[in-house]
Short mmCIF file of C-alpha atoms in Angstrom, two decimals:
data_model
loop_
_atom_site.label_atom_id
_atom_site.label_comp_id
_atom_site.label_asym_id
_atom_site.label_seq_id
_atom_site.Cartn_x
_atom_site.Cartn_y
_atom_site.Cartn_z
CA MET A 6 -13.84 -47.08 -81.54
CA ALA A 7 -10.51 -47.37 -79.75
CA ALA A 8 -10.29 -43.66 -79.27
CA THR A 9 -13.82 -43.74 -77.84
CA ASN A 10 -12.77 -46.32 -75.38
CA MET A 11 -9.81 -44.35 -74.41
CA ALA A 12 -12.05 -41.36 -73.83
CA LYS A 13 -14.27 -43.47 -71.55
CA ARG A 14 -11.27 -44.85 -69.59
CA GLU A 15 -9.80 -41.33 -68.99
CA GLU A 16 -13.09 -39.89 -68.09
CA ASP A 17 -13.48 -42.54 -65.40
CA THR A 18 -10.57 -41.04 -63.44
CA THR A 19 -11.99 -39.55 -60.24
CA MET A 20 -12.51 -35.90 -60.24
CA ALA A 21 -13.83 -33.80 -57.38
CA ASP A 22 -16.66 -32.36 -59.60
CA VAL A 23 -18.61 -34.66 -61.90
CA ARG A 24 -21.23 -33.42 -64.27
CA LYS A 25 -23.98 -35.79 -64.81
CA ASN A 26 -26.63 -36.64 -67.30
CA ALA A 27 -29.83 -34.66 -66.39
CA ASN A 28 -31.95 -37.56 -67.46
CA THR A 29 -30.33 -40.20 -65.29
CA MET A 30 -28.79 -38.44 -62.34
CA PRO A 31 -30.49 -38.87 -58.95
CA ALA A 32 -33.44 -36.52 -58.72
CA ALA A 33 -32.15 -35.05 -55.44
CA GLU A 34 -29.01 -33.99 -57.16
CA PHE A 35 -30.88 -32.39 -59.93
CA GLU A 36 -33.00 -30.54 -57.48
CA ASN A 37 -29.85 -29.30 -55.87
CA PHE A 38 -28.88 -27.67 -59.22
CA ILE A 39 -32.39 -25.91 -59.53
CA ARG A 40 -32.08 -25.07 -55.89
CA ALA A 41 -28.73 -23.27 -56.37
CA CYS A 42 -30.04 -21.41 -59.40
CA VAL A 43 -33.07 -20.23 -57.61
CA ILE A 44 -30.87 -19.06 -54.78
CA LEU A 45 -28.57 -17.13 -57.03
CA LYS A 46 -31.63 -15.74 -58.73
CA SER A 47 -33.26 -14.54 -55.61
CA THR A 48 -30.02 -13.11 -54.15
CA ILE A 49 -30.24 -9.38 -54.84
CA VAL A 50 -26.85 -7.65 -55.07
CA GLY A 51 -27.63 -4.34 -56.72
CA ASN A 52 -29.97 -2.19 -58.75
CA ALA A 53 -29.85 -1.45 -62.41
CA GLY A 54 -32.29 0.63 -64.44
CA GLY A 55 -34.43 1.22 -61.36
CA GLN A 56 -34.78 -2.71 -60.70
CA PRO A 57 -33.02 -4.75 -58.37
CA PHE A 58 -30.72 -7.47 -59.97
CA SER A 59 -29.50 -10.79 -58.69
CA VAL A 60 -26.46 -12.86 -58.79
CA TYR A 61 -28.01 -14.89 -61.52
CA ASP A 62 -28.77 -11.84 -63.50
CA GLN A 63 -25.06 -10.96 -63.33
CA TRP A 64 -24.22 -14.05 -65.28
CA VAL A 65 -26.95 -13.30 -67.90
CA ALA A 66 -25.39 -9.92 -68.36
CA VAL A 67 -21.99 -11.40 -68.91
CA HIS A 68 -23.37 -13.48 -71.76
CA GLY A 69 -25.19 -10.54 -73.21
CA CYS A 70 -22.00 -8.31 -73.20
CA ILE A 71 -19.73 -10.97 -74.82
CA MET A 72 -21.82 -10.28 -78.01
CA GLY A 73 -19.88 -7.02 -78.49
CA VAL A 74 -16.63 -6.38 -76.82
CA ARG A 75 -14.11 -3.87 -78.12
CA THR A 76 -10.59 -4.95 -77.21
CA PRO A 77 -7.77 -2.53 -76.57
CA GLY A 78 -6.60 -0.89 -79.87
CA SER A 79 -9.67 -2.30 -81.90
CA ALA A 80 -12.03 0.11 -83.55
CA VAL A 81 -15.14 -2.37 -83.65
CA PHE A 82 -17.07 -4.36 -81.12
CA ARG A 83 -16.73 -8.05 -81.87
CA ASN A 84 -18.36 -11.10 -80.53
CA LEU A 85 -15.75 -12.87 -78.33
CA GLY A 86 -17.60 -15.81 -77.44
CA HIS A 87 -19.35 -17.24 -80.59
CA GLN A 88 -18.86 -17.83 -84.30
CA ASN A 89 -15.15 -18.48 -84.03
CA ILE A 90 -12.74 -20.89 -82.41
CA GLY A 91 -12.90 -19.26 -79.05
CA PHE A 92 -16.61 -20.45 -78.65
CA LEU A 93 -15.66 -23.50 -76.72
CA PRO A 94 -12.93 -22.05 -74.44
CA TRP A 95 -14.97 -19.12 -73.56
CA HIS A 96 -18.06 -21.00 -72.61
CA ARG A 97 -15.96 -23.45 -70.67
CA GLU A 98 -14.60 -20.81 -68.51
CA TYR A 99 -18.01 -19.17 -68.14
CA LEU A 100 -19.69 -22.34 -67.24
CA ARG A 101 -17.11 -23.35 -64.71
CA ARG A 102 -17.21 -19.96 -62.95
CA PHE A 103 -20.98 -20.11 -62.92
CA GLU A 104 -20.69 -23.64 -61.42
CA LEU A 105 -18.45 -22.39 -58.66
CA ALA A 106 -21.01 -19.67 -58.00
CA LEU A 107 -23.58 -22.43 -57.65
CA GLN A 108 -21.30 -24.26 -55.23
CA SER A 109 -21.00 -21.14 -53.04
CA VAL A 110 -24.71 -21.52 -52.19
CA VAL A 111 -25.20 -25.36 -52.66
CA PRO A 112 -21.72 -27.15 -51.92
CA GLY A 113 -21.06 -29.91 -54.24
CA VAL A 114 -23.62 -29.11 -56.92
CA THR A 115 -22.51 -29.41 -60.56
CA ILE A 116 -24.15 -28.41 -63.91
CA PRO A 117 -26.01 -31.29 -65.34
CA TYR A 118 -25.82 -31.96 -69.00
CA TRP A 119 -28.64 -32.42 -71.47
CA GLU A 120 -27.64 -35.45 -73.42
CA TRP A 121 -29.11 -34.37 -76.74
CA PRO A 122 -29.63 -37.78 -78.41
CA SER A 123 -32.07 -38.63 -75.50
CA GLY A 124 -34.58 -35.99 -76.54
CA VAL A 125 -35.89 -33.73 -73.87
CA PRO A 126 -35.30 -34.31 -70.11
CA GLU A 127 -38.93 -33.94 -69.69
CA PRO A 128 -39.65 -35.65 -66.32
CA ILE A 129 -37.39 -33.24 -64.36
CA PRO A 130 -38.93 -30.18 -62.87
CA LEU A 131 -36.97 -27.62 -64.95
CA PHE A 132 -39.04 -28.81 -67.94
CA THR A 133 -42.29 -29.58 -66.62
CA ASN A 134 -45.01 -27.70 -68.31
CA ALA A 135 -48.71 -28.51 -68.24
CA ARG A 136 -48.78 -27.81 -71.96
CA ALA A 137 -45.40 -29.04 -72.48
CA HIS A 138 -44.49 -31.57 -75.03
CA PRO A 139 -46.56 -31.07 -78.17
CA ILE A 140 -46.05 -27.30 -77.89
CA PHE A 141 -42.34 -27.61 -77.19
CA PHE A 142 -41.63 -29.05 -80.49
CA THR A 143 -44.44 -28.37 -82.89
CA SER A 144 -45.84 -24.89 -82.33
CA SER A 145 -44.55 -21.62 -83.08
CA VAL A 146 -46.35 -19.97 -80.18
CA LEU A 147 -44.11 -19.11 -77.31
CA ASN A 148 -45.53 -20.46 -73.98
CA ALA A 149 -44.69 -19.85 -70.51
CA VAL A 150 -42.52 -22.55 -68.87
CA GLY A 151 -44.39 -24.19 -66.14
CA GLY A 152 -43.53 -26.28 -63.01
CA LEU A 153 -41.15 -24.37 -60.69
CA PHE A 154 -40.96 -21.64 -63.19
CA ALA A 155 -44.58 -21.14 -63.62
CA LEU A 156 -46.20 -17.60 -63.80
CA ASN A 157 -47.57 -17.78 -60.27
CA GLY A 158 -44.68 -19.86 -58.87
CA PRO A 159 -44.81 -23.56 -58.13
CA ALA A 160 -48.22 -25.11 -57.13
CA ALA A 161 -46.42 -27.14 -54.45
CA PRO A 162 -43.02 -25.36 -53.81
CA PRO A 163 -40.27 -27.45 -52.25
CA ALA A 164 -39.23 -26.77 -48.61
CA TRP A 165 -36.18 -24.76 -49.72
CA TRP A 166 -38.13 -22.39 -52.13
CA PRO A 167 -37.77 -18.75 -51.01
CA PRO A 168 -41.12 -17.55 -49.83
CA GLY A 169 -43.00 -15.64 -52.47
CA PHE A 170 -40.21 -16.13 -55.01
CA ARG A 171 -41.08 -16.19 -58.68
CA TRP A 172 -38.63 -16.52 -61.59
CA ARG A 173 -38.88 -13.08 -63.39
CA ILE A 174 -36.58 -11.63 -66.12
CA HIS A 175 -35.02 -8.33 -65.19
CA PRO A 176 -36.32 -5.60 -67.54
CA ALA A 177 -32.85 -4.87 -68.93
CA LEU A 178 -32.36 -8.66 -69.71
CA GLN A 179 -35.75 -9.01 -71.37
CA VAL A 180 -36.51 -9.81 -74.91
CA GLY A 181 -39.85 -8.52 -76.39
CA GLY A 182 -41.05 -7.36 -73.06
CA SER A 183 -41.62 -10.71 -71.66
CA ASN A 184 -40.77 -10.95 -67.89
CA ILE A 185 -41.28 -14.68 -67.64
CA LEU A 186 -39.53 -17.61 -69.14
CA ARG A 187 -40.91 -18.74 -72.40
CA ARG A 188 -40.07 -21.52 -74.73
CA GLY A 189 -41.79 -22.75 -77.98
CA SER A 190 -40.20 -23.78 -81.23
CA ALA A 191 -41.37 -23.51 -84.73
CA ALA A 192 -38.80 -26.19 -85.81
CA ASN A 193 -38.84 -29.87 -85.55
CA THR A 194 -35.27 -30.83 -86.24
CA TRP A 195 -34.32 -32.49 -82.92
CA PRO A 196 -32.81 -34.72 -81.53
CA PRO A 197 -29.54 -35.76 -83.13
CA THR A 198 -28.83 -39.52 -83.13
CA ALA A 199 -26.18 -40.90 -80.88
CA ALA A 200 -24.30 -41.72 -84.04
CA ILE A 201 -24.05 -38.17 -85.07
CA ILE A 202 -22.57 -37.22 -81.66
CA THR A 203 -20.17 -40.04 -81.81
CA SER A 204 -19.07 -38.83 -85.14
CA ILE A 205 -18.49 -35.36 -83.95
CA GLU A 206 -16.63 -36.59 -80.89
CA ASN A 207 -14.21 -38.47 -83.16
CA SER A 208 -14.12 -35.82 -85.93
CA ASN A 209 -10.80 -36.10 -87.71
CA VAL A 210 -9.08 -36.97 -84.29
CA GLY A 211 -6.39 -38.91 -86.26
CA ALA A 212 -5.82 -36.38 -88.96
CA GLY A 213 -2.67 -34.45 -89.24
CA GLY A 214 -2.74 -30.67 -89.14
CA ASN A 215 -5.25 -29.09 -86.99
CA PRO A 216 -8.83 -30.57 -87.24
CA TYR A 217 -10.07 -28.19 -84.49
CA TRP A 218 -11.46 -25.91 -86.99
CA THR A 219 -13.89 -28.30 -88.44
CA PHE A 220 -14.65 -29.94 -85.14
CA TRP A 221 -15.61 -26.61 -83.58
CA ASN A 222 -17.56 -25.51 -86.61
CA ARG A 223 -19.62 -28.84 -86.59
CA LEU A 224 -20.22 -28.56 -82.81
CA GLU A 225 -21.45 -24.93 -83.00
CA SER A 226 -23.19 -24.92 -86.30
CA ASP A 227 -24.08 -28.33 -87.73
CA PRO A 228 -27.70 -29.33 -87.85
CA ARG A 229 -28.94 -30.74 -84.53
CA THR A 230 -26.01 -29.39 -82.38
CA HIS A 231 -25.42 -26.24 -80.32
CA ASN A 232 -27.20 -23.66 -82.55
CA THR A 233 -30.08 -25.90 -83.44
CA GLY A 234 -30.57 -26.73 -79.72
CA HIS A 235 -31.08 -23.04 -78.98
CA ASN A 236 -33.39 -22.72 -81.88
CA ILE A 237 -35.45 -25.81 -81.17
CA VAL A 238 -36.19 -24.71 -77.50
CA GLY A 239 -37.16 -21.26 -78.61
CA GLY A 240 -38.25 -18.38 -76.57
CA TYR A 241 -35.33 -16.95 -74.43
CA MET A 242 -33.03 -19.82 -75.51
CA ALA A 243 -33.20 -18.68 -79.09
CA ASN A 244 -32.05 -15.25 -78.45
CA PRO A 245 -28.24 -15.37 -78.48
CA VAL A 246 -27.92 -12.34 -76.24
CA PHE A 247 -29.88 -13.32 -73.21
CA SER A 248 -30.18 -16.98 -73.66
CA PRO A 249 -28.93 -17.77 -70.03
CA ASN A 250 -32.20 -16.36 -68.69
CA ASP A 251 -33.46 -19.85 -69.24
CA PRO A 252 -31.57 -22.37 -66.96
CA LEU A 253 -31.62 -24.91 -69.68
CA PHE A 254 -28.80 -22.81 -71.22
CA TRP A 255 -26.44 -24.34 -68.65
CA LEU A 256 -27.46 -27.90 -69.28
CA HIS A 257 -27.28 -27.38 -73.16
CA HIS A 258 -23.77 -25.77 -72.91
CA SER A 259 -22.59 -28.57 -70.48
CA TYR A 260 -23.27 -31.00 -73.16
CA VAL A 261 -21.51 -28.87 -75.65
CA ASP A 262 -18.50 -28.89 -73.29
CA ARG A 263 -18.80 -32.60 -72.83
CA VAL A 264 -18.50 -33.24 -76.50
CA TRP A 265 -15.38 -31.07 -76.71
CA ALA A 266 -13.77 -32.78 -73.64
CA ARG A 267 -14.48 -36.10 -75.25
CA TRP A 268 -13.05 -35.04 -78.60
CA GLN A 269 -9.92 -33.77 -76.76
CA LEU A 270 -9.37 -37.14 -75.18
CA ASN A 271 -10.03 -38.93 -78.42
CA ARG A 272 -7.48 -36.71 -80.08
CA LEU A 273 -4.91 -37.32 -77.24
CA ALA A 274 -5.47 -41.00 -77.86
CA ALA A 275 -5.21 -40.96 -81.40
CA GLN A 276 -2.04 -38.61 -81.46
CA PRO A 277 0.33 -40.15 -78.87
CA GLY A 278 2.62 -37.57 -77.65
CA SER A 279 0.47 -34.60 -78.54
CA SER A 280 -0.97 -32.10 -76.04
CA ARG A 281 -4.28 -30.29 -75.80
CA THR A 282 -2.36 -27.13 -76.58
CA THR A 283 -1.26 -28.51 -79.89
CA HIS A 284 -4.84 -29.46 -80.73
CA TYR A 285 -5.89 -25.92 -80.67
CA PRO A 286 -4.89 -23.66 -83.58
CA ALA A 287 -1.70 -21.88 -83.02
CA PRO A 288 -1.87 -18.22 -82.37
CA ALA A 289 -1.02 -17.07 -85.81
CA GLN A 290 -2.82 -19.85 -87.72
CA VAL A 291 -5.33 -18.50 -90.32
CA ASN A 292 -8.91 -19.57 -90.57
CA PRO A 293 -9.01 -22.28 -93.37
CA PHE A 294 -12.39 -20.93 -94.24
CA ASN A 295 -11.27 -17.55 -95.27
CA GLY A 296 -7.61 -17.09 -94.73
CA GLN A 297 -8.10 -14.75 -91.82
CA VAL A 298 -6.54 -14.91 -88.38
CA PRO A 299 -9.28 -15.17 -85.86
CA PRO A 300 -10.34 -11.95 -83.89
CA ASP A 301 -9.05 -10.97 -80.58
CA GLY A 302 -10.04 -13.22 -77.69
CA HIS A 303 -10.29 -16.37 -79.82
CA ARG A 304 -6.55 -17.12 -80.34
CA LEU A 305 -4.68 -19.45 -78.06
CA ASN A 306 -2.77 -16.80 -76.04
CA ASP A 307 -5.58 -14.23 -76.03
CA ILE A 308 -7.05 -12.86 -72.91
CA MET A 309 -10.68 -13.57 -72.72
CA TRP A 310 -13.05 -10.88 -71.59
CA PRO A 311 -14.22 -10.28 -68.95
CA TRP A 312 -11.36 -11.93 -67.20
CA VAL A 313 -8.87 -9.43 -68.31
CA GLY A 314 -7.02 -8.72 -65.02
CA GLY A 315 -7.87 -5.10 -64.87
CA LEU A 316 -6.29 -4.29 -68.27
CA ALA A 317 -7.50 -0.98 -69.54
CA GLY A 318 -8.99 -0.41 -73.10
CA TYR A 319 -11.81 -2.97 -73.02
CA SER A 320 -15.43 -1.59 -73.55
CA VAL A 321 -18.70 -3.41 -74.22
CA ASN A 322 -21.53 -2.57 -76.51
CA ALA A 323 -24.44 -2.93 -74.11
CA ALA A 324 -27.05 -0.84 -72.45
CA ALA A 325 -25.94 0.97 -69.31
CA ALA A 326 -28.38 -1.00 -67.29
CA VAL A 327 -26.81 -4.34 -68.49
CA GLN A 328 -23.14 -3.08 -67.99
CA ALA A 329 -24.21 -2.02 -64.45
CA MET A 330 -24.96 -5.66 -63.60
CA LEU A 331 -21.50 -7.10 -64.59
CA PRO A 332 -19.81 -8.77 -61.75
CA SER A 333 -16.29 -7.85 -60.71
CA PHE A 334 -13.48 -10.09 -61.90
CA ALA A 335 -10.75 -7.72 -60.46
CA GLY A 336 -7.29 -9.40 -60.51
CA ILE A 337 -8.42 -12.38 -62.60
CA GLN A 338 -6.81 -12.74 -65.95
CA ARG A 339 -7.60 -15.80 -68.06
CA ARG A 340 -6.38 -16.76 -71.45
CA VAL A 341 -7.79 -19.29 -74.02
CA ARG A 342 -4.98 -21.64 -73.29
CA ASN A 343 -5.96 -21.82 -69.60
CA THR A 344 -9.23 -23.58 -70.61
CA LEU A 345 -7.89 -26.57 -72.56
CA ASP A 346 -7.89 -28.97 -69.68
CA ASN A 347 -11.24 -29.30 -67.99
CA THR A 348 -9.83 -31.54 -65.35
CA ASN A 349 -7.32 -28.93 -64.32
CA MET A 350 -8.16 -25.51 -65.22
CA GLY A 351 -5.82 -23.69 -62.79
CA GLY A 352 -6.51 -20.26 -61.58
CA GLY A 353 -8.44 -21.58 -58.59
CA LEU A 354 -10.98 -23.26 -60.80
CA ALA A 355 -9.77 -26.75 -60.02
CA GLY A 356 -11.36 -29.07 -62.58
CA TYR A 357 -14.33 -31.38 -63.46
CA SER A 358 -15.24 -34.40 -65.41
CA TYR A 359 -18.33 -35.93 -67.03
CA THR A 360 -20.11 -39.19 -66.57
CA MET B 17 -65.92 -77.18 -105.32
CA ALA B 18 -62.30 -76.82 -104.29
CA THR B 19 -61.37 -73.42 -103.19
CA LYS B 20 -58.43 -72.11 -104.90
CA LYS B 21 -55.82 -71.01 -102.69
CA THR B 22 -54.52 -67.71 -103.64
CA LYS B 23 -51.09 -66.81 -102.56
CA LYS B 24 -50.98 -63.64 -100.63
CA PRO B 25 -48.50 -61.19 -101.82
CA ALA B 26 -45.62 -60.95 -99.51
CA ALA B 27 -46.01 -58.00 -96.97
CA ARG B 28 -43.75 -55.32 -97.62
CA LYS B 29 -41.28 -54.96 -94.94
CA ALA B 30 -41.86 -51.84 -93.02
CA GLY B 31 -38.66 -49.93 -93.10
CA PRO B 32 -38.04 -46.39 -91.91
CA ALA B 33 -39.89 -43.93 -93.87
CA LYS B 34 -37.74 -42.19 -96.37
CA PRO B 35 -37.32 -38.46 -95.57
CA LYS B 36 -39.23 -36.15 -97.93
CA HIS B 37 -36.46 -33.58 -97.57
CA VAL B 38 -32.78 -33.03 -98.13
CA GLU B 39 -30.81 -30.97 -95.65
CA TYR B 40 -28.02 -28.56 -96.16
CA VAL B 41 -25.98 -26.71 -93.50
CA LEU B 42 -24.85 -23.20 -94.18
CA SER B 43 -22.04 -22.29 -91.97
CA LYS B 44 -18.52 -21.13 -92.24
CA GLY B 45 -16.68 -23.03 -95.10
CA SER B 46 -19.84 -25.04 -96.06
CA SER B 47 -20.65 -25.65 -99.69
CA ARG B 48 -21.46 -22.63 -101.72
CA LEU B 49 -23.36 -24.49 -104.37
CA LEU B 50 -26.36 -26.47 -103.38
CA ASN B 51 -28.37 -28.72 -105.53
CA ALA B 52 -31.88 -27.48 -105.81
CA ARG B 53 -33.04 -30.02 -108.51
CA VAL B 54 -33.53 -32.99 -106.00
CA ASP B 55 -36.11 -35.83 -105.82
CA LYS B 56 -37.50 -34.59 -102.64
CA GLU B 57 -40.31 -32.49 -101.78
CA GLU B 58 -38.48 -30.20 -99.39
CA ILE B 59 -35.09 -28.61 -98.96
CA TRP B 60 -34.16 -27.71 -95.30
CA LEU B 61 -31.45 -25.03 -94.99
CA PHE B 62 -29.90 -24.95 -91.58
CA VAL B 63 -28.79 -21.34 -91.66
CA ASN B 64 -26.17 -20.33 -89.01
CA GLY B 65 -26.05 -16.69 -88.36
CA PRO B 66 -28.95 -15.53 -90.52
CA ALA B 67 -28.45 -11.93 -91.55
CA MET B 68 -25.12 -11.98 -89.90
CA LEU B 69 -23.07 -14.65 -91.65
CA PHE B 70 -25.57 -15.34 -94.44
CA GLY B 71 -27.95 -12.84 -96.11
CA SER B 72 -29.91 -14.28 -98.89
CA ALA B 73 -29.78 -16.97 -101.35
CA ARG B 74 -30.09 -17.07 -105.13
CA MET B 75 -31.33 -19.88 -107.30
CA LEU B 76 -29.31 -20.18 -110.64
CA THR B 77 -29.33 -22.67 -113.43
CA SER B 78 -26.99 -23.95 -116.06
CA LEU B 79 -29.64 -23.53 -118.67
CA ASP B 80 -29.40 -20.59 -120.96
CA MET B 81 -32.27 -18.55 -122.10
CA PRO B 82 -32.79 -20.41 -125.43
CA GLY B 83 -32.58 -23.64 -123.29
CA GLY B 84 -35.55 -22.60 -121.16
CA ALA B 85 -34.25 -20.19 -118.57
CA THR B 86 -36.52 -17.26 -119.61
CA PHE B 87 -37.90 -14.67 -117.36
CA GLN B 88 -41.34 -16.26 -117.71
CA ALA B 89 -39.93 -19.67 -116.64
CA TRP B 90 -38.27 -18.06 -113.51
CA LYS B 91 -41.50 -16.35 -112.65
CA LYS B 92 -43.43 -19.78 -113.00
CA LEU B 93 -40.88 -21.38 -110.77
CA ALA B 94 -41.00 -18.67 -108.19
CA ALA B 95 -44.82 -18.80 -108.11
CA SER B 96 -44.74 -22.65 -107.59
CA LEU B 97 -42.43 -22.50 -104.57
CA SER B 98 -42.96 -21.60 -100.95
CA CYS B 99 -40.42 -20.76 -98.39
CA THR B 100 -40.71 -20.66 -94.56
CA SER B 101 -38.24 -19.75 -91.87
CA LEU B 102 -38.53 -21.66 -88.53
CA CYS B 103 -36.89 -19.55 -85.84
CA GLY B 104 -37.14 -20.18 -82.22
CA ALA B 105 -36.95 -16.41 -81.50
CA ASN B 106 -39.34 -15.30 -84.27
CA GLY B 107 -41.56 -18.15 -84.89
CA LYS B 108 -42.60 -19.39 -88.29
CA THR B 109 -42.38 -16.79 -90.92
CA LYS B 110 -43.28 -16.84 -94.64
CA ILE B 111 -40.46 -15.71 -96.85
CA PRO B 112 -41.05 -14.18 -100.28
CA VAL B 113 -39.48 -16.14 -103.18
CA GLU B 114 -38.70 -13.16 -105.62
CA VAL B 115 -37.85 -13.07 -109.22
CA LYS B 116 -34.76 -10.97 -109.72
CA PRO B 117 -34.13 -9.77 -113.37
CA SER B 118 -30.78 -8.16 -114.13
CA ARG B 119 -29.07 -7.12 -117.22
CA ILE B 120 -27.38 -10.51 -117.63
CA GLY B 121 -30.46 -12.53 -117.09
CA THR B 122 -32.82 -13.64 -114.29
CA SER B 123 -32.66 -15.64 -111.09
CA ILE B 124 -34.76 -16.26 -108.01
CA GLU B 125 -33.85 -14.82 -104.49
CA PHE B 126 -35.05 -15.34 -101.03
CA SER B 127 -33.83 -14.20 -97.55
CA LEU B 128 -32.25 -16.67 -95.29
CA GLY B 129 -34.30 -15.76 -92.12
CA PRO B 130 -34.43 -13.17 -89.43
CA MET B 131 -31.23 -11.96 -87.71
CA SER B 132 -29.67 -14.24 -85.24
CA MET B 133 -26.34 -15.54 -84.22
CA TYR B 134 -27.77 -18.90 -83.66
CA GLN B 135 -29.70 -20.69 -86.31
CA SER B 136 -32.87 -20.77 -88.49
CA VAL B 137 -34.21 -23.52 -90.54
CA ILE B 138 -35.46 -22.46 -94.06
CA VAL B 139 -37.81 -24.87 -95.66
CA LEU B 140 -38.13 -24.49 -99.46
CA LYS B 141 -40.79 -26.71 -101.20
CA ALA B 142 -43.25 -26.80 -103.99
CA LYS B 143 -46.63 -25.24 -103.03
CA GLN B 144 -48.38 -28.24 -104.69
CA THR B 145 -48.48 -31.20 -102.37
CA GLY B 146 -46.49 -34.32 -103.32
CA VAL B 147 -44.54 -32.53 -106.04
CA THR B 148 -40.80 -32.84 -105.91
CA LEU B 149 -38.48 -29.85 -106.38
CA ARG B 150 -37.15 -31.55 -109.53
CA GLN B 151 -40.70 -31.93 -110.90
CA ALA B 152 -41.43 -28.28 -109.95
CA ILE B 153 -38.22 -27.09 -111.56
CA ASP B 154 -38.50 -29.23 -114.77
CA ASP B 155 -42.11 -28.10 -115.23
CA ALA B 156 -41.22 -24.49 -114.93
CA PHE B 157 -38.33 -24.57 -117.49
CA GLY B 158 -40.61 -26.80 -120.04
CA ASN B 159 -38.94 -30.15 -119.12
CA PRO B 160 -35.64 -29.50 -120.92
CA LYS B 161 -34.32 -32.69 -122.63
CA GLY B 162 -30.57 -32.53 -121.79
CA ALA B 163 -28.77 -32.70 -118.48
CA TYR B 164 -28.85 -29.46 -116.58
CA SER B 165 -28.58 -28.13 -113.04
CA VAL B 166 -30.38 -25.75 -110.78
CA VAL B 167 -28.45 -24.69 -107.73
CA ILE B 168 -29.04 -22.46 -104.60
CA VAL B 169 -26.16 -20.06 -104.00
CA PRO B 170 -26.02 -18.64 -100.48
CA GLU B 171 -24.68 -15.11 -100.20
CA ALA B 172 -22.70 -13.60 -97.34
CA ALA B 173 -24.40 -10.96 -95.25
CA THR B 174 -23.28 -7.50 -95.72
CA GLY B 175 -23.84 -4.23 -93.90
CA HIS B 176 -22.05 -4.92 -90.70
CA ALA B 177 -18.89 -6.72 -89.55
CA GLU B 178 -19.25 -10.44 -89.17
CA HIS B 179 -18.78 -10.35 -85.30
CA ASP B 180 -20.18 -6.87 -84.78
CA ALA B 181 -23.03 -7.37 -82.43
CA SER B 182 -23.97 -3.64 -82.58
CA ILE B 183 -27.08 -4.56 -84.48
CA PHE B 184 -28.50 -6.23 -81.37
CA GLN B 185 -30.26 -3.70 -79.29
CA MET B 186 -29.70 -5.11 -75.80
CA GLY B 187 -33.10 -6.10 -74.42
CA GLN B 188 -34.81 -6.06 -77.74
CA PRO B 189 -35.62 -9.08 -80.07
CA ALA B 190 -33.10 -9.69 -82.74
CA ASP B 191 -35.32 -8.59 -85.57
CA GLY B 192 -38.10 -6.87 -84.04
CA GLY B 193 -40.35 -9.87 -84.44
CA HIS B 194 -42.74 -11.89 -82.17
CA GLN B 195 -43.66 -9.47 -79.53
CA HIS B 196 -45.50 -10.74 -76.72
CA GLY B 197 -46.81 -8.94 -73.73
CA GLU B 198 -46.08 -9.33 -70.16
CA GLU B 199 -47.96 -11.70 -67.95
CA GLY B 200 -48.48 -11.39 -64.26
CA GLY B 201 -48.11 -7.68 -64.11
CA GLY B 202 -44.33 -7.62 -64.22
CA HIS B 203 -43.93 -8.57 -60.56
CA HIS B 204 -40.23 -8.70 -59.78
CA HIS B 205 -38.80 -10.65 -56.73
CA GLY B 206 -37.06 -8.40 -54.37
#
């Protein structure tokens, strides 16, 4: 409990960017987030596979490519963003950079978080669906997302809506030939209770050694956490490669990151004199599950693709049209260790906090 | 005539309904031996990385053949169970519960869901409504008298590197499932 209170106090410190609860934040601020996504989605920056792609599509392509990256000297493609300890650092960097892209078109906007225990942020436009709630959780049928993302566009578009714009999935980023957003889950295993989340945020924070291993594993893989959230929403969200096609992805991962940030604060409070760096496994530390060192991209000092600062020898296992969408991060090199403090990420990313 | 007052039985306190299922998580470092002989009607397996981290699961018992673990008993048990995968990308899928004889004995085997780096929920239950897994198992093995156990043993996936995403064809569904056509004629903003 003391650790939790400490987390609260430290999070109260003022940061320029504050990520807020999607359920309770002012509607106008949430609309700004949607507006920024729509602007990025409607801003065409190139052509891939014979179809124009947008800034938003570029970010989807990055997530698709992280599924299979070959690092210099490696013989195989590996997932550098999931299923190991780098899951949290990579997504923190990815979200922050996407957030700054949003801010470039709507100043001051931040990524809201989907507070899992509260259920579904149903009242807000992102989730509005004429057939929404019962289907969302009980049907195995994938259904088109409604509201602003409806097949024929919003019935009453806001003033800022680009004329004629409809949210469509680029052919190279599609799953199963669906060019519209779909959701629909076969499972009914949501939401987690607040007690579950509190438990994870305090998971072994007072323990010796390095409890990050079990903390990360719980947050990514436990029932009713990250993986379940993707599965329960279904549709594009349930496809690991192109899940960011659904803007709910950002809210989902914002909450994942919030849980990590709160765990870090709780660990700092429970281990006086420690640092965020010491809370992350040391570079040569072996995985306690199998005695193996984590793969490239996951260790503390590893460079995280695609922010490799122009280093040669990286390649990705993706269709040419997907690779053609990748944005340039020339001159930017980021390591896992750079992401450990969300309030001060360096490298021009500044920082952010959570309500 | 005096009416006899009858004391009403005290109303049962309505507490939260007890879940009819038990949950197990299959992830890195999770338990490799899961109790299947439970007093619940369903077992929910939260499978992380189906077909990537986890391939299939076997059901084994501490009983020997003379104690009841005969081929026929396994066959009866397999026939009494149903298995379903709940996957957001592939929908609800029936999974066959198969009897696997070998040179050292018999077991039951079932897949842990269509390929994904995220998660599937596998629901294992008795086909007969209201029957617990313990009842189904005991019935199949002839209600053995002594203590015994029946466990589910998840197996690691094989065939590709743990993190190797080459099995994902970019732009294609993970396991070829749940195709759905375009709507709206494929209009793309421009």
